[in-house]
Coordinates of C-alpha atoms and ligand atoms in Angstrom, one line a residue:
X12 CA 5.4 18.1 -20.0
X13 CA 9.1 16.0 -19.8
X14 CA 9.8 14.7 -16.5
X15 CA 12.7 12.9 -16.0
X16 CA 13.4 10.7 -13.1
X17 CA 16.1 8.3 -11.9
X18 CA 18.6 6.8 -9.3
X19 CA 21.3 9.5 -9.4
X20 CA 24.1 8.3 -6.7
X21 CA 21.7 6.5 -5.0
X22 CA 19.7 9.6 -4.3
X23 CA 15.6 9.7 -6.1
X24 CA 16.3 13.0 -8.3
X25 CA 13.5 14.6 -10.6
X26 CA 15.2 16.7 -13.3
X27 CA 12.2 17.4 -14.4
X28 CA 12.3 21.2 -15.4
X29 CA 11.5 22.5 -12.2
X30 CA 8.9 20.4 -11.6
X31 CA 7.8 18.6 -8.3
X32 CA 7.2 14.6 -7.4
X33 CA 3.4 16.0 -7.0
X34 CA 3.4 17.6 -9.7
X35 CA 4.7 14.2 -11.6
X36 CA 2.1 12.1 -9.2
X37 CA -0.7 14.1 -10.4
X38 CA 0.2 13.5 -14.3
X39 CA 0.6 9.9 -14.3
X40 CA -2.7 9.2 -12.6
X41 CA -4.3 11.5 -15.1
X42 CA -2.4 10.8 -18.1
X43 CA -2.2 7.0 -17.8
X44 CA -6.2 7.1 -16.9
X45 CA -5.6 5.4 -13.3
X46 CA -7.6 8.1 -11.0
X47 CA -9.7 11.2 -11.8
X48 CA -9.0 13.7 -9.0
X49 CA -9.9 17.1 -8.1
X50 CA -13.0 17.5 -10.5
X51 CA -15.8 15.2 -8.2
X52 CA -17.5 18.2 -6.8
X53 CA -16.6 16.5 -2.8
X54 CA -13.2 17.4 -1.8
X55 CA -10.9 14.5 -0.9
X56 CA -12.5 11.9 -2.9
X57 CA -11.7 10.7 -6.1
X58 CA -12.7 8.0 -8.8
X59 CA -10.7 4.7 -9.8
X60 CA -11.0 4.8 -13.8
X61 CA -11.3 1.8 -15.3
X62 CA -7.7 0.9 -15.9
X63 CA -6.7 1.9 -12.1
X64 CA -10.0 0.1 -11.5
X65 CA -8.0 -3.1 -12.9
X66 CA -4.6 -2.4 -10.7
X67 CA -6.5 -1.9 -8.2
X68 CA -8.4 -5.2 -8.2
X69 CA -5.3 -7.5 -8.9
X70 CA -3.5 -5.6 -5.6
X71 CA -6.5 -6.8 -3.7
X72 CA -6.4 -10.4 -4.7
X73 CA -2.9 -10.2 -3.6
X74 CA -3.8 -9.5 -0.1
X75 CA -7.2 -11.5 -0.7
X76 CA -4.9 -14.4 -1.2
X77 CA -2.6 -14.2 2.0
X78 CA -6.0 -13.7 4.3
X79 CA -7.7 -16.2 3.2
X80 CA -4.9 -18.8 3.0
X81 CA -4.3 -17.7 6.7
X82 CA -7.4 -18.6 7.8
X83 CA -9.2 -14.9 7.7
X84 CA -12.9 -14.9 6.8
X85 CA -14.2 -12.0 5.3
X86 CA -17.4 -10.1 6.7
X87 CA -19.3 -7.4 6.1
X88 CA -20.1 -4.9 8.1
X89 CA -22.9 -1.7 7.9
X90 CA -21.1 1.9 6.5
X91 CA -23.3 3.5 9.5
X92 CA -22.1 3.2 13.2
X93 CA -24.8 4.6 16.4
X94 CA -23.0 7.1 18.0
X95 CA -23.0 5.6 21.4
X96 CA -21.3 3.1 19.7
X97 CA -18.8 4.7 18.4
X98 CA -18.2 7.1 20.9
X99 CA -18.3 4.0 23.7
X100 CA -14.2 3.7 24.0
X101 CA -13.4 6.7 25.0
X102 CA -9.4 6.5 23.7
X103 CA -10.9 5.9 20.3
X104 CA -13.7 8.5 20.3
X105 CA -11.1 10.8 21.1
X106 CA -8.9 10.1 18.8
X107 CA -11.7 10.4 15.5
X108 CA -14.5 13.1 16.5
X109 CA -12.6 15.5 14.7
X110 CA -12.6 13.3 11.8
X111 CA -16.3 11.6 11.5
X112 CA -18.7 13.0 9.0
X113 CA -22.4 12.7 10.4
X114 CA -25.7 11.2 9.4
X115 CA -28.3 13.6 11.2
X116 CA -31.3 13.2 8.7
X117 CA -33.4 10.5 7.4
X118 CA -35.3 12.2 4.7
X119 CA -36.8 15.3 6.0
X120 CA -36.7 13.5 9.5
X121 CA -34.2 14.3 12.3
X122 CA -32.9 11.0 13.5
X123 CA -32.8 10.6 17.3
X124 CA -29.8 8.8 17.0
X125 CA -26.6 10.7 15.0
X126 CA -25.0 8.0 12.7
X127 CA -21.4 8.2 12.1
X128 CA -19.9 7.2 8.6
X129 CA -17.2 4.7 9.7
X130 CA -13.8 5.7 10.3
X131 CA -13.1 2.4 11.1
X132 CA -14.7 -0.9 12.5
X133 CA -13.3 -1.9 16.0
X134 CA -16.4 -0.6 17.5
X135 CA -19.4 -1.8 15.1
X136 CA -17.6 -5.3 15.1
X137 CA -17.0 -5.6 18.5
X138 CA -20.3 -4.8 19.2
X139 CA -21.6 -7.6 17.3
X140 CA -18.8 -9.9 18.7
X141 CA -20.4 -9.8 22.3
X142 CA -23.4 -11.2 20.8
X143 CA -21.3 -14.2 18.8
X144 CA -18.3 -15.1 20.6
X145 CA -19.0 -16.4 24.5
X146 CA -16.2 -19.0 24.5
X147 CA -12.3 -19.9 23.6
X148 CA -13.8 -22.9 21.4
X149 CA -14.6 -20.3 18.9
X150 CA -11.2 -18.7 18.9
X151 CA -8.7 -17.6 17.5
X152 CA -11.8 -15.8 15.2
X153 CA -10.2 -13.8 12.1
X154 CA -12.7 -11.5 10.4
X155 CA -11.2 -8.7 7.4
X156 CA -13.6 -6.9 4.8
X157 CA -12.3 -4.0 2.3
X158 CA -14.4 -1.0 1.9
X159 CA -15.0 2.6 2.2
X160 CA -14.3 4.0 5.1
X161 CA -14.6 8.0 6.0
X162 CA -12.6 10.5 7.4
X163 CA -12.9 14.3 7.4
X164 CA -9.1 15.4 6.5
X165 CA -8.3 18.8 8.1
X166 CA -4.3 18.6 6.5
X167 CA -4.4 19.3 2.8
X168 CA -5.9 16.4 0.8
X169 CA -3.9 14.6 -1.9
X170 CA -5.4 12.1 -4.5
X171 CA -5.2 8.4 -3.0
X172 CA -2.4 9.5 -0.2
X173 CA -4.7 12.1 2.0
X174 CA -8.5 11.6 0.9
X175 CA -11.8 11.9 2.8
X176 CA -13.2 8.5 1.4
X177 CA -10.4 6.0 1.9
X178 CA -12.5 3.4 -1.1
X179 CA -9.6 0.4 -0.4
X180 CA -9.4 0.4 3.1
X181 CA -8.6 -3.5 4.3
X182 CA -9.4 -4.2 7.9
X183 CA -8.7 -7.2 9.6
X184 CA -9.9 -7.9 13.2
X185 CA -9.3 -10.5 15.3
X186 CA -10.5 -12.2 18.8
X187 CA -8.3 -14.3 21.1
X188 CA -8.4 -16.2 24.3
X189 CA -5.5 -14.4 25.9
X190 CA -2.5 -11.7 25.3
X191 CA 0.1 -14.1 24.3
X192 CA -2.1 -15.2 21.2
X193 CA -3.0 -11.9 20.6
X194 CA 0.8 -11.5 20.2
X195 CA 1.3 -14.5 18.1
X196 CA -1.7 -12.5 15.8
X197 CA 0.6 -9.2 15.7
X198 CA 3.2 -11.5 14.4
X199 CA 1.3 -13.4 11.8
X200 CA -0.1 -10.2 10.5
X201 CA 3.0 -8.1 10.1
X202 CA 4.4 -11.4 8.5
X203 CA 1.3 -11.3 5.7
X204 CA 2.2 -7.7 5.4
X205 CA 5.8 -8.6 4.8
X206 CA 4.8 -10.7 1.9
X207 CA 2.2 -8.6 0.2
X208 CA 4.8 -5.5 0.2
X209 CA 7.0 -8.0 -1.4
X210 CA 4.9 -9.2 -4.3
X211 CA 4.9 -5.7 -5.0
X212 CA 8.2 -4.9 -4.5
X213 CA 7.6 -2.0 -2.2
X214 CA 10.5 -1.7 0.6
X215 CA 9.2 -0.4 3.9
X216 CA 10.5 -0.2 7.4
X217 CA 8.8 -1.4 10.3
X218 CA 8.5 0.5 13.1
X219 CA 7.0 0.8 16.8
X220 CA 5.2 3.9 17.2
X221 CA 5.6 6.5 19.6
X222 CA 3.4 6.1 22.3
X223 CA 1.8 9.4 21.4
X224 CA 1.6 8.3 17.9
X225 CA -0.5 4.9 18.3
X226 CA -4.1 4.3 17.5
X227 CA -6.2 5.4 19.7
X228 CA -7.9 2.9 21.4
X229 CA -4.8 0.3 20.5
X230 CA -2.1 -1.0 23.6
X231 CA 0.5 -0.4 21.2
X232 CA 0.9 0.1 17.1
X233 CA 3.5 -1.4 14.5
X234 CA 3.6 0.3 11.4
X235 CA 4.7 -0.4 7.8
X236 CA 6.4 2.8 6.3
X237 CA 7.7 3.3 2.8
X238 CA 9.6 6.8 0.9
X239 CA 7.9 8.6 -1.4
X240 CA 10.7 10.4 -4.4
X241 CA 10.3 13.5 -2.2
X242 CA 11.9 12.2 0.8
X243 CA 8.4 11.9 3.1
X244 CA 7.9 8.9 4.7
X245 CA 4.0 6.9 4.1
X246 CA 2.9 4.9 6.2
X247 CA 1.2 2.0 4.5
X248 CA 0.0 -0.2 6.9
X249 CA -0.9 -0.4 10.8
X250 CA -0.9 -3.4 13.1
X251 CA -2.6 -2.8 16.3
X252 CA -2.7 -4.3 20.0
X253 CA -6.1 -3.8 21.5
X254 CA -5.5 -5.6 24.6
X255 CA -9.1 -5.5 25.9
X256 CA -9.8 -2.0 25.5
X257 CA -12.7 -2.8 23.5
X258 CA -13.9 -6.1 24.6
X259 CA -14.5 -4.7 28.1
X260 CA -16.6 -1.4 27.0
X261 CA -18.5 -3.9 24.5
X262 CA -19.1 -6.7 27.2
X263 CA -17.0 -9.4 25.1
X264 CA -17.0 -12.1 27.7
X265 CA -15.3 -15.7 26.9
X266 CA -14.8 -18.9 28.9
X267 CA -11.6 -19.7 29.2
X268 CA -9.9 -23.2 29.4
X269 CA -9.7 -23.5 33.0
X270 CA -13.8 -22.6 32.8
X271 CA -13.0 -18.8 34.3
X272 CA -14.7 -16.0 32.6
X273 CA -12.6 -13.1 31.1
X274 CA -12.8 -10.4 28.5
X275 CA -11.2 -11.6 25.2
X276 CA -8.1 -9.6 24.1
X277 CA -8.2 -8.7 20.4
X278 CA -5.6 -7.3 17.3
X279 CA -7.0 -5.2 13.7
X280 CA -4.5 -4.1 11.2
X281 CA -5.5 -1.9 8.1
X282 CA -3.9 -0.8 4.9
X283 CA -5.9 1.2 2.2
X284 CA -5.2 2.5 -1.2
X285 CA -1.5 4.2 -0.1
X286 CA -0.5 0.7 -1.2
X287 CA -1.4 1.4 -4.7
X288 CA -0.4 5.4 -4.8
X289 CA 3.2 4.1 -3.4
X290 CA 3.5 1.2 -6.4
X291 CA 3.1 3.8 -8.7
X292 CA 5.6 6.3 -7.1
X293 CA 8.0 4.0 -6.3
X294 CA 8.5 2.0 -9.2
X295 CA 7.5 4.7 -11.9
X296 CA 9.5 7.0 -14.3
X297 CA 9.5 10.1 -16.6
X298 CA 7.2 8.0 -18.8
X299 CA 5.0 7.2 -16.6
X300 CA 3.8 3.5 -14.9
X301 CA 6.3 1.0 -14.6
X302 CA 4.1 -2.0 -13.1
X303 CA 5.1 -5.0 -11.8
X304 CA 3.9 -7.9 -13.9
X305 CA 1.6 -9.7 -11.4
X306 CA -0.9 -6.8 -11.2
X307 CA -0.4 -5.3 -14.3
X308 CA -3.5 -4.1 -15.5
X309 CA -2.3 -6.0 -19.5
X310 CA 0.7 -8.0 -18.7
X311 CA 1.4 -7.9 -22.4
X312 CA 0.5 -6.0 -25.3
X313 CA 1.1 -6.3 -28.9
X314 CA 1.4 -4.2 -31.0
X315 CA 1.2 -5.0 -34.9
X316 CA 3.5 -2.8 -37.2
X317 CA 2.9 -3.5 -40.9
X318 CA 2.6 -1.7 -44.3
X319 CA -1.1 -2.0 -46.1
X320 CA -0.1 -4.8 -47.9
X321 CA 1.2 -6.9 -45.3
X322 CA -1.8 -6.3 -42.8
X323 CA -3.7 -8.9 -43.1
X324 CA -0.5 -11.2 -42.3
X325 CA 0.4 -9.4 -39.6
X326 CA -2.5 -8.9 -37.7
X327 CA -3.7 -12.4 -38.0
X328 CA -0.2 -13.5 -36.6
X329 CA -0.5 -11.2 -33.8
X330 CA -4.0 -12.2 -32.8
X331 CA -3.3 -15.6 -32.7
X332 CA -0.2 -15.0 -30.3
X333 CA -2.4 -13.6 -28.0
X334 CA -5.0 -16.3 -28.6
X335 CA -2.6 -18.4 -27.4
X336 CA -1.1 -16.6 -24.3
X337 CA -4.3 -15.4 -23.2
X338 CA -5.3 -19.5 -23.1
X339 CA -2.4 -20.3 -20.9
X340 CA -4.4 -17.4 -18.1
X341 CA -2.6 -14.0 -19.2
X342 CA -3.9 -10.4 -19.8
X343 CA -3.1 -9.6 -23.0
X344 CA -4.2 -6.4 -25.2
X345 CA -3.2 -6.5 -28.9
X346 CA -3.4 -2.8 -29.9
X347 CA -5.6 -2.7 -33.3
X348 CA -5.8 1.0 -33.6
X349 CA -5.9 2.1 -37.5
X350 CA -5.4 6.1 -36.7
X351 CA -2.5 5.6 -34.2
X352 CA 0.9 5.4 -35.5
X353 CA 3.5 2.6 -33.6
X354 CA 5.6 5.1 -31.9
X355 CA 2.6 6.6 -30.8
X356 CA 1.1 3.3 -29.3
X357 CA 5.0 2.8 -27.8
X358 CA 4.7 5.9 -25.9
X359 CA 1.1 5.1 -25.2
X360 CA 1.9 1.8 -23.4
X361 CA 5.3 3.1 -22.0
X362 CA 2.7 5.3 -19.9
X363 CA 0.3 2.8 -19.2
X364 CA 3.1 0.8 -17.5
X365 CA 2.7 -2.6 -19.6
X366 CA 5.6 -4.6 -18.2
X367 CA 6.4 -6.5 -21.5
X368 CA 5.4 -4.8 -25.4
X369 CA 5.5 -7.4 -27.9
X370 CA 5.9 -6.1 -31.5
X371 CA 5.3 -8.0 -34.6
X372 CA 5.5 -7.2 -38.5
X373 CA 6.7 -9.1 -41.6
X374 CA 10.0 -10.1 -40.8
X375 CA 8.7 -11.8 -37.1
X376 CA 5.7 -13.4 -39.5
X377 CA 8.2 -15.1 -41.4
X378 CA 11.0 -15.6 -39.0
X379 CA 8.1 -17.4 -36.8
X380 CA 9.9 -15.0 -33.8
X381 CA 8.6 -11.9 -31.8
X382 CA 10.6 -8.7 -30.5
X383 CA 9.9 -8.4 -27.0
X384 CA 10.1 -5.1 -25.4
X385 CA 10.6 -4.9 -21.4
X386 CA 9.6 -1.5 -20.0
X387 CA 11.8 -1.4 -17.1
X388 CA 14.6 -1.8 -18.5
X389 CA 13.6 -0.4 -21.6
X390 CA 16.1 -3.9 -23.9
X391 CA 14.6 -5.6 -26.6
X392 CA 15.1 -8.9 -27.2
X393 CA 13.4 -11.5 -30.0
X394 CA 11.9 -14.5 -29.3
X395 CA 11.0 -18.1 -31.3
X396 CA 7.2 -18.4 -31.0
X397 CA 7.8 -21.9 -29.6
X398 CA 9.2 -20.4 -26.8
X399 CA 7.0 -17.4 -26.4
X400 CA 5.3 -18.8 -23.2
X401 CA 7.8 -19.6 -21.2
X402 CA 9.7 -16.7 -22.1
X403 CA 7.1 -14.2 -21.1
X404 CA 6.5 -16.0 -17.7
X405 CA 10.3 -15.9 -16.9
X406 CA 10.6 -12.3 -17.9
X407 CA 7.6 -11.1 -15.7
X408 CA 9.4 -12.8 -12.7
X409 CA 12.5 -11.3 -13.2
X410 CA 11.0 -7.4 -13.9
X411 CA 9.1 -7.8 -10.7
X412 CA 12.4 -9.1 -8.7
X413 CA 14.2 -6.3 -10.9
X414 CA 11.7 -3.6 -9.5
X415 CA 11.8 -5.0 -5.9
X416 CA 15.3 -4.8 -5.9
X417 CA 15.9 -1.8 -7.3
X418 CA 13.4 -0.2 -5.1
X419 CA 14.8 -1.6 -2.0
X420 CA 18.5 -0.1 -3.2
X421 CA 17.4 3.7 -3.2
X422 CA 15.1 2.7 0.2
X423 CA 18.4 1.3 1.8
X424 CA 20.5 4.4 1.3
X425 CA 18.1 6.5 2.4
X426 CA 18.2 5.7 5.8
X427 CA 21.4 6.3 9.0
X428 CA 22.3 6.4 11.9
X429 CA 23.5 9.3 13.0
X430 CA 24.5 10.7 16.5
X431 CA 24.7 14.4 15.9
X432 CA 21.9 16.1 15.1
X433 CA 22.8 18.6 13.0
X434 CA 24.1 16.3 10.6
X435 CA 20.4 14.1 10.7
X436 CA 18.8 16.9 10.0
X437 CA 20.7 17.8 6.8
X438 CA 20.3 14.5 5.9
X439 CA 16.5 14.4 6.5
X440 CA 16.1 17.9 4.5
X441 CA 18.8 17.3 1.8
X442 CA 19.5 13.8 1.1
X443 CA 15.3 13.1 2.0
X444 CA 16.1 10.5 4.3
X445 CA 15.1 8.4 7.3
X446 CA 17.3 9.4 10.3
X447 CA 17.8 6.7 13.3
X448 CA 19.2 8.3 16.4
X449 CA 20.2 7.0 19.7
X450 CA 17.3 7.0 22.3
X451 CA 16.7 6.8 26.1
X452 CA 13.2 5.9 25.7
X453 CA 11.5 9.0 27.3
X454 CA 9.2 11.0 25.1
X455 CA 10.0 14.5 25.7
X456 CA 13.5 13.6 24.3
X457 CA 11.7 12.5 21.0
X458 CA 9.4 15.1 21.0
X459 CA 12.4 17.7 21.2
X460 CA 14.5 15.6 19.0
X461 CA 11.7 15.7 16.4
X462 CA 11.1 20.0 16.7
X463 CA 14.5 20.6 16.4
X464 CA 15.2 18.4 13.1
X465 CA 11.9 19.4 11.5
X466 CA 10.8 16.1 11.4
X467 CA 8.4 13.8 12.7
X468 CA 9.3 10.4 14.7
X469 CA 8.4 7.4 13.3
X470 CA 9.2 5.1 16.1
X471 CA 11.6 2.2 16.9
X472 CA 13.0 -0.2 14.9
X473 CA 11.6 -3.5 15.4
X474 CA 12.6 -5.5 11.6
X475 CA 16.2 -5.5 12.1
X476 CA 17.1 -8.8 12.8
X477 CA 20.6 -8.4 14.9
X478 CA 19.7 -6.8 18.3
X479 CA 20.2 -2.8 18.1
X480 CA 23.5 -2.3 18.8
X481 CA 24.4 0.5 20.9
X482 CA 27.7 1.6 22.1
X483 CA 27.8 2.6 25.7
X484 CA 28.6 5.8 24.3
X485 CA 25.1 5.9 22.6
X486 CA 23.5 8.6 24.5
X487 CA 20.2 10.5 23.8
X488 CA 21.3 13.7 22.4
X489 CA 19.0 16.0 24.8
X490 CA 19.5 14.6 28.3
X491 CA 22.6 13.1 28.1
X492 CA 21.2 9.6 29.6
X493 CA 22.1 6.0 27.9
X494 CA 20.2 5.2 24.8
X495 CA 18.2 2.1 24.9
X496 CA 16.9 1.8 21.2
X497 CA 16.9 4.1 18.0
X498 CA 14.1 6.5 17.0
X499 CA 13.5 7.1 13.3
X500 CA 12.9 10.2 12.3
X501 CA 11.8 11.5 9.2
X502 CA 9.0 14.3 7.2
X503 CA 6.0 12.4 7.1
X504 CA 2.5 12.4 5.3
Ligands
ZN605 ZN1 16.6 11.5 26.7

């Protein structure tokens, strides 16, 4: 299979002999041994092969990283939830029974009580927060844990963007001592999102969703949302406001400063393996895995290219390159393989995504120099050995700021404003777009906006810096009435 992909007037094109971005998808996690999906005899749940494995892990210390350093502690909490439990708010009950796969049997036994596999925490942690938290001393309290969690898809399941066992899922939940800090908690957690996206160079939009859109149980919900190459919008990360909704079913009562007692007000935000399927749609090509050099699986591999009588040289020269490299803290693979010729292993690697190939033979032996091979931008260049550190550590910055921006480019043009909407809706279907169109804040408007452009609405902006400006001729398209914000619109997963 040849599938060719690229930036083609700022528009994500696959000339890839009829075939489809899914069809591409579905390749590249097979063929570069990321993800094994479709054989597991359990629809909608797949397995993270020991290379994806890798990926995946160095994504999580990413996010790891930011909680931590922002004071989050992480917990762990039981896979089963009581049903009383979970069915105990009844906005968020609502919102999942459709979705929660059932424990009825212990053994041969009928339990008395059905336990749900988790779609989520807010309840099973909230549950145990009434029993822990009784005053504002012990607030702001920031608990996260990544796990499985469960949900029985009805929509057609797709490997790591629509599956039943969501194996990454990050959720972070917090307590607080009133709304305005439960605020401030909103903004600090769409901040660490900010920055996680951006170490990965993933560009995203963020959005306020439709009040028929939000999570159910939540006051309101922000969400992160990135393009797939087919022109679908994924949403990639959530940040609710749970006002009390939870605390005041679960009995979470606090003291307060002026020795009142209230229900605390609480936040959760979650983002899951989409993160990962989007790094690898984003930023790959008809080759395969381009990945970014901070979670790169091997940052570097080399590759030793030698005739019989120079091997010995060769190889001993290119182990002790990565002797040294690997020392300074990189992950570094030198490729060994007798049976494999070097164009093979190039094309090998190109798949795999290694950001930087370093190849080596005779004349680099003797020269004391390496060629250096950057698979983004597909240049060679050589390199003194003396130099080889630094050199590899500037290169890896500027592939991932070379990703990020590129990625950000085709995001950019993908979305307008528009104001008719039979243009928005050619530019949704043929240019696979984002359309933001002038809004008077009622949500049959939306609701008919979205029906007649085929299209789903996202929400309202709430990243871009300068105020939404609006014309006073801005009006909503269906009743005529004076918009007040923008509503994106767009095909969605
Ligand atoms: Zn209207």
């Amino acid at each position: 299979m040849v599938f060719r992909f690229g930036v083609m007037g700022g528009a994500f094109v696959y000339r890839d002999l009829g075939k489809s971005f899914s069809e591409w998808f579905d390749w590249v996690l097979e063929a570069a041994e990321v993800y094994d999906y479709g054989r597991y005899p359990v629809k909608g749940m797949g397995i993270w092969l020991p290379y994806g494995f890798k990926l995946r892990r160095y994504v999580i210390d990413i996010i790891r990283r930011l909680l931590d350093e922002s004071g989050h502690e992480e917990i762990l909490l039981p896979i089963l939830i009581p049903q009383p439990i979970l069915a105990k708010e009844s906005e968020h009950i609502r919102g999942f029974e459709g979705q929660v796969y059932w424990v009825t049997h212990g053994g041969f036994e009928p339990l008395d009580v059905k336990l749900a596999l988790r779609p989520t925490s807010e309840t099973s942690l909230t549950y145990m927060e009434s029993f822990w938290i009784k005053s504002y001393k012990q607030l702001p309290k920031k608990y996260y844990q990544i796990v499985s969690i469960f949900r029985y898809e009805t929509k057609a399941t797709r490997p790591m963007l629509r599956v039943r066992e969501v194996t990454t899922f990050k959720e972070a939940h917090t307590v607080h001592e009133d709304f305005e800090d439960a605020e401030r908690q909103v903004l600090e957690a769409i901040d660490i999102y900010r920055r996680f996206f951006d170490e990965l160079g993933i560009p995203y939009i963020i959005s306020k969703r439709p009040e028929w859109d939000k999570f159910a149980g939540a006051i309101y919900t922000i969400a992160f949302d990135t393009l797939l190459p087919d022109g679908k919008a994924l949403q990639i990360g959530t940040v609710h406001n749970l006002g009390q909704n939870f605390t005041k079913v679960f009995e979470v009562r606090i003291q307060k400063r002026d020795e009142t007692i209230d229900y605390a007000w609480q936040t959760s935000y979650g983002i899951s393996e989409r993160v990962i399927a989007s790094l690898i749609s984003i930023h790959g090509d008809s080759k395969g895995l381009i990945l970014p050099f901070k979670v790169a699986p091997y940052q570097v591999v080399i590759v030793p290219i030698y005739r019989e009588e120079e091997r010995e040289e060769v190889i001993k020269y290119a182990l002790s390159i990565a002797e040294e490299l690997k020392g300074k803290g990189l992950r570094v693979h030198v490729d060994l393989r007798e049976d494999v010729r070097p164009g093979e292993k190039f094309y090998y690697w190109d798949l795999k995504g290694v950001p930087i190939r370093i190849d080596v033979g005779p004349r680099e032996v003797k020269e004391r120099t390496v060629t250096i091979a950057r698979r983004d931008e597909g240049v060679k260049v050589k390199v003194k050995i003396e130099n080889l550190y630094e050199e590899v550590i500037r290169l890896g910055k500027e592939i991932d700021e070379n990703l990020r921006k590129k990625a950000w480019k085709a995001f950019t043009s993908k979305i307008k404003r528009f104001t008719s909407l039979e243009e928005a809706k050619r530019f949704i279907e043929e240019e696979k777009g984002i359309a933001e169109i002038p809004w008077c804040g009622r949500s049959e408007c939306a609701l008919r906006v979205a029906e007649e452009l085929g299209a789903e609405a996202l929400g309202t902006p709430i990243d871009v810096i300068e105020k939404v400006k609006l014309s006073n001729e801005a009006k909503c398209p269906v009743c005529g009435v004076r918009a007040v914000t923008y509503m994106r619109y767009a095909k969605k997963y």
